[in-house]
CSV table of C-alpha atoms and ligand atoms in Angstrom, one decimal:
chain,number,residue,atom,x,y,z
A,649,MET,CA,95.3,96.5,107.1
A,650,LYS,CA,98.2,94.6,105.5
A,651,THR,CA,99.3,95.4,102.0
A,652,MET,CA,100.7,93.1,99.4
A,653,ARG,CA,102.5,94.8,96.5
A,654,LEU,CA,102.3,93.0,93.2
A,655,VAL,CA,104.3,94.2,90.2
A,656,VAL,CA,103.1,93.4,86.7
A,657,ALA,CA,106.2,93.5,84.4
A,658,GLY,CA,106.7,92.4,80.8
A,659,THR,CA,107.1,93.4,77.2
A,660,VAL,CA,105.4,96.3,75.3
A,661,GLY,CA,101.8,95.4,74.5
A,662,ALA,CA,101.8,92.1,76.5
A,663,GLY,CA,98.8,93.3,78.5
A,664,LYS,CA,100.2,94.8,81.7
A,665,SER,CA,97.9,97.9,81.8
A,666,THR,CA,95.0,95.8,80.9
A,667,LEU,CA,95.6,93.3,83.7
A,668,VAL,CA,95.8,96.1,86.3
A,669,ARG,CA,92.6,97.6,85.0
A,670,THR,CA,90.8,94.2,85.0
A,671,LEU,CA,91.8,93.3,88.5
A,672,SER,CA,91.5,96.7,90.2
A,673,GLU,CA,88.5,97.7,92.3
A,674,ILE,CA,89.4,101.3,92.2
A,675,GLU,CA,89.7,103.4,89.1
A,676,VAL,CA,93.2,102.8,87.8
A,677,VAL,CA,95.7,105.6,88.0
A,678,ASP,CA,97.6,105.3,84.8
A,679,THR,CA,100.3,107.2,83.0
A,680,ASP,CA,99.5,106.1,79.5
A,681,ARG,CA,100.6,108.7,76.9
A,682,THR,CA,100.6,108.9,73.1
A,683,ALA,CA,103.4,106.7,71.8
A,684,THR,CA,106.0,108.6,69.8
A,685,ASP,CA,108.6,106.0,69.1
A,686,GLU,CA,108.7,102.5,67.7
A,687,THR,CA,105.9,101.6,70.2
A,688,ALA,CA,103.5,103.6,68.1
A,689,LEU,CA,103.6,100.8,65.5
A,690,LEU,CA,102.1,98.5,68.2
A,691,LYS,CA,99.6,100.7,69.9
A,692,ALA,CA,98.6,104.4,70.2
A,693,GLU,CA,99.2,104.7,73.9
A,694,THR,CA,102.0,103.5,76.1
A,695,THR,CA,102.7,103.5,79.9
A,696,VAL,CA,105.4,105.9,80.8
A,697,ALA,CA,105.6,105.6,84.6
A,698,LEU,CA,103.2,103.1,86.1
A,699,ASP,CA,99.6,101.8,86.4
A,700,PHE,CA,98.3,101.7,89.9
A,701,GLY,CA,95.3,99.6,91.0
A,702,ARG,CA,94.0,98.1,94.2
A,703,LEU,CA,92.1,95.0,95.1
A,704,VAL,CA,90.8,94.0,98.5
A,705,LEU,CA,91.8,90.4,99.3
A,706,SER,CA,90.3,90.0,102.7
A,707,PRO,CA,89.1,92.3,105.5
A,708,SER,CA,92.6,92.5,106.7
A,709,MET,CA,94.6,92.5,103.5
A,710,ASP,CA,94.6,94.5,100.2
A,711,LEU,CA,96.6,94.0,97.1
A,712,HIS,CA,98.4,96.9,95.4
A,713,LEU,CA,99.0,96.4,91.7
A,714,TYR,CA,101.8,98.2,89.9
A,715,GLY,CA,102.0,97.9,86.1
A,716,THR,CA,105.4,98.8,84.8
A,717,PRO,CA,106.3,100.6,81.6
A,718,GLY,CA,107.4,98.2,78.9
A,719,GLN,CA,110.3,100.1,77.3
A,720,ALA,CA,113.8,99.7,78.7
A,721,ARG,CA,114.4,103.5,78.8
A,722,PHE,CA,112.0,103.5,81.7
A,723,ASP,CA,113.9,100.8,83.6
A,724,PHE,CA,114.5,103.2,86.6
A,725,MET,CA,110.8,102.7,87.3
A,726,TRP,CA,111.2,98.9,87.2
A,727,ASP,CA,113.9,99.3,89.8
A,728,LEU,CA,111.8,101.5,92.1
A,729,LEU,CA,108.7,99.3,91.9
A,730,ILE,CA,110.4,95.9,92.1
A,731,GLN,CA,112.5,96.9,95.2
A,732,ASN,CA,109.3,97.3,97.1
A,733,ALA,CA,107.3,94.4,95.7
A,734,HIS,CA,106.4,91.1,97.4
A,735,CYS,CA,105.8,89.2,94.2
A,736,TYR,CA,105.6,89.8,90.4
A,737,ILE,CA,104.0,88.6,87.3
A,738,LEU,CA,106.0,88.6,84.1
A,739,LEU,CA,103.7,88.9,81.0
A,740,VAL,CA,104.8,87.8,77.6
A,741,ALA,CA,102.8,87.8,74.4
A,742,ALA,CA,102.8,84.3,73.0
A,743,ASN,CA,102.5,85.5,69.5
A,744,ARG,CA,105.5,87.8,69.5
A,745,PRO,CA,108.6,85.6,69.5
A,746,ASN,CA,110.8,88.6,68.6
A,747,ASP,CA,110.1,89.9,72.1
A,748,PHE,CA,111.1,86.8,74.0
A,749,SER,CA,114.8,87.8,74.4
A,750,TYR,CA,113.6,91.2,75.8
A,751,ALA,CA,111.3,89.3,78.2
A,752,ARG,CA,114.3,87.3,79.3
A,753,GLU,CA,116.3,90.5,79.9
A,754,ILE,CA,113.5,91.9,82.1
A,755,ILE,CA,113.5,88.6,84.1
A,756,SER,CA,117.3,88.9,84.6
A,757,PHE,CA,117.0,92.6,85.6
A,758,ILE,CA,114.5,91.8,88.3
A,759,ASN,CA,116.0,88.6,89.6
A,760,GLU,CA,119.4,90.3,89.9
A,761,ARG,CA,117.8,92.7,92.3
A,762,VAL,CA,115.2,90.8,94.3
A,763,GLU,CA,114.3,87.3,95.3
A,764,ILE,CA,110.5,87.2,95.3
A,765,PRO,CA,107.9,84.8,94.0
A,766,MET,CA,107.0,85.1,90.3
A,767,VAL,CA,104.6,83.7,87.8
A,768,ILE,CA,105.0,83.9,84.0
A,769,GLY,CA,101.7,85.0,82.4
A,770,LEU,CA,101.4,83.9,78.8
A,771,THR,CA,99.1,86.3,77.0
A,772,HIS,CA,97.7,86.5,73.5
A,773,MET,CA,97.4,82.7,73.5
A,774,ASP,CA,94.1,83.2,71.6
A,775,CYS,CA,95.9,85.1,68.8
A,776,PRO,CA,97.2,83.7,65.5
A,777,GLY,CA,100.8,82.7,65.6
A,778,ALA,CA,100.8,82.0,69.4
A,779,LEU,CA,103.7,79.6,70.3
A,780,LEU,CA,103.2,76.7,72.7
A,781,PRO,CA,104.0,77.3,76.4
A,782,GLU,CA,106.9,74.9,76.3
A,783,GLU,CA,108.4,76.7,73.3
A,784,ILE,CA,108.1,80.1,75.0
A,785,LEU,CA,109.6,78.8,78.3
A,786,THR,CA,112.5,77.4,76.5
A,787,ASN,CA,113.1,80.7,74.7
A,788,LEU,CA,113.0,82.4,78.1
A,789,GLY,CA,115.8,80.2,79.2
A,790,TYR,CA,114.0,77.7,81.4
A,791,ASP,CA,114.2,74.0,81.4
A,792,ILE,CA,110.5,73.0,81.2
A,793,HIS,CA,111.2,69.9,83.3
A,794,ASP,CA,112.9,71.9,86.1
A,795,LYS,CA,110.5,71.8,89.1
A,796,THR,CA,112.1,74.9,90.6
A,797,ARG,CA,111.3,77.1,87.6
A,798,PRO,CA,108.5,79.7,87.9
A,799,PRO,CA,105.0,78.4,87.0
A,800,ALA,CA,103.6,79.6,83.6
A,801,VAL,CA,99.9,80.4,83.4
A,802,ASN,CA,97.9,81.1,80.3
A,803,MET,CA,96.0,84.3,80.8
A,804,ASN,CA,94.0,86.9,78.9
A,805,PRO,CA,94.3,90.2,80.8
A,806,ASN,CA,90.9,91.2,79.4
A,807,ASP,CA,89.3,88.2,81.2
A,808,ARG,CA,89.1,88.5,85.0
A,809,THR,CA,88.7,84.8,85.7
A,810,SER,CA,91.9,83.9,83.8
A,811,VAL,CA,93.8,86.6,85.6
A,812,LEU,CA,92.5,85.5,89.0
A,813,GLU,CA,93.6,82.0,88.2
A,814,GLY,CA,97.2,83.3,87.7
A,815,LEU,CA,96.9,85.3,90.9
A,816,VAL,CA,95.9,82.3,92.9
A,817,VAL,CA,99.0,80.4,91.7
A,818,LEU,CA,101.1,83.4,92.6
A,819,MET,CA,99.5,83.8,96.1
A,820,GLY,CA,100.3,80.1,96.7
A,821,LEU,CA,104.0,80.8,96.1
A,822,VAL,CA,103.8,83.8,98.4
A,823,ILE,CA,102.2,81.8,101.2
A,824,ALA,CA,104.7,79.0,100.7
A,825,GLY,CA,107.6,81.5,101.0
A,826,SER,CA,107.9,81.8,104.8
A,827,ASP,CA,110.2,84.9,104.8
A,828,VAL,CA,107.7,87.2,103.1
A,829,LYS,CA,106.8,90.0,105.4
A,830,LEU,CA,103.9,92.2,104.4
A,831,SER,CA,103.9,95.8,105.2
A,832,HIS,CA,101.2,97.6,107.3
A,833,SER,CA,99.5,100.5,105.7
A,834,PRO,CA,100.0,103.7,107.7
B,253,GDP,N1,93.4,89.0,72.2
B,253,GDP,C1,94.1,89.4,73.2
B,253,GDP,N2,94.4,90.7,73.4
B,253,GDP,C2,95.2,91.0,74.5
B,253,GDP,C3,95.6,90.0,75.4
B,253,GDP,N3,96.4,90.6,76.3
B,253,GDP,C4,96.3,91.9,76.0
B,253,GDP,N4,95.6,92.2,74.9
B,253,GDP,C5,95.4,93.5,74.2
B,253,GDP,O1,96.7,94.0,73.9
B,253,GDP,C6,96.7,95.4,73.9
B,253,GDP,C7,97.8,96.0,74.7
B,253,GDP,O2,97.6,95.8,76.0
B,253,GDP,P1,98.2,96.8,77.1
B,253,GDP,O3,97.6,96.4,78.4
B,253,GDP,O4,98.2,98.2,76.8
B,253,GDP,O5,99.8,96.3,77.1
B,253,GDP,P2,101.0,96.9,78.0
B,253,GDP,O6,101.9,97.6,77.1
B,253,GDP,O7,101.7,95.6,78.5
B,253,GDP,O8,100.5,97.7,79.1
B,253,GDP,C8,95.3,95.8,74.4
B,253,GDP,O9,94.5,96.1,73.3
B,253,GDP,C9,94.8,94.5,75.1
B,253,GDP,O10,93.4,94.4,75.2
B,253,GDP,C10,95.3,88.6,75.1
B,253,GDP,O11,95.6,87.7,75.9
B,253,GDP,N5,94.5,88.4,74.0
B,254,MG,MG1,101.0,99.7,79.6
């Protein structure tokens, strides 16, 4: 059995834990704890280490999903997870423009360490105040006409179909990247 490891990164409350739960076929192992800092204003629980889920892609391949903690003080976990990842999704909530610069920092953090396929998942597009995809991408530092920039996909992590659409785009990039070597499970 081959294993593909997908990291779900992004800002606090963007939907990382929800995405892992929506996709996973096993009960998710999570490390959500009561939020005690500024995160408590956004939500009661926050991920302190990781969310782990698993999805069988084919008889010979499974997908391991790793949701990262959102807060920068847990960035040692980002490092650990990303060093072993084959690809990643960066989630950003479209209705929280104040978080865009932080999302940009997360992208830089990851891209300084690894060169792996990525997709930008735009969440909360259904919420009041959601910005347009092109506005968000510009704020993340991308030229929207640049054909080499990562694809952006609208997704609601609560909706399995929309998440699978994003996953298909990402898998297309993984397959296109010839140097991706998947690891065999022990
Ligand atoms: N309406 C809506 N709610 C969302 C969307 N994405 C995530 N949420 C909600 O946002 C909240 C925070 O999600 P969570 O997965 O804990 O975020 P995390 O901090 O990135 O792990 C949850 O209540 C989700 O159901 C979206 O696209 N639309
Ligand atoms: Mg979380």
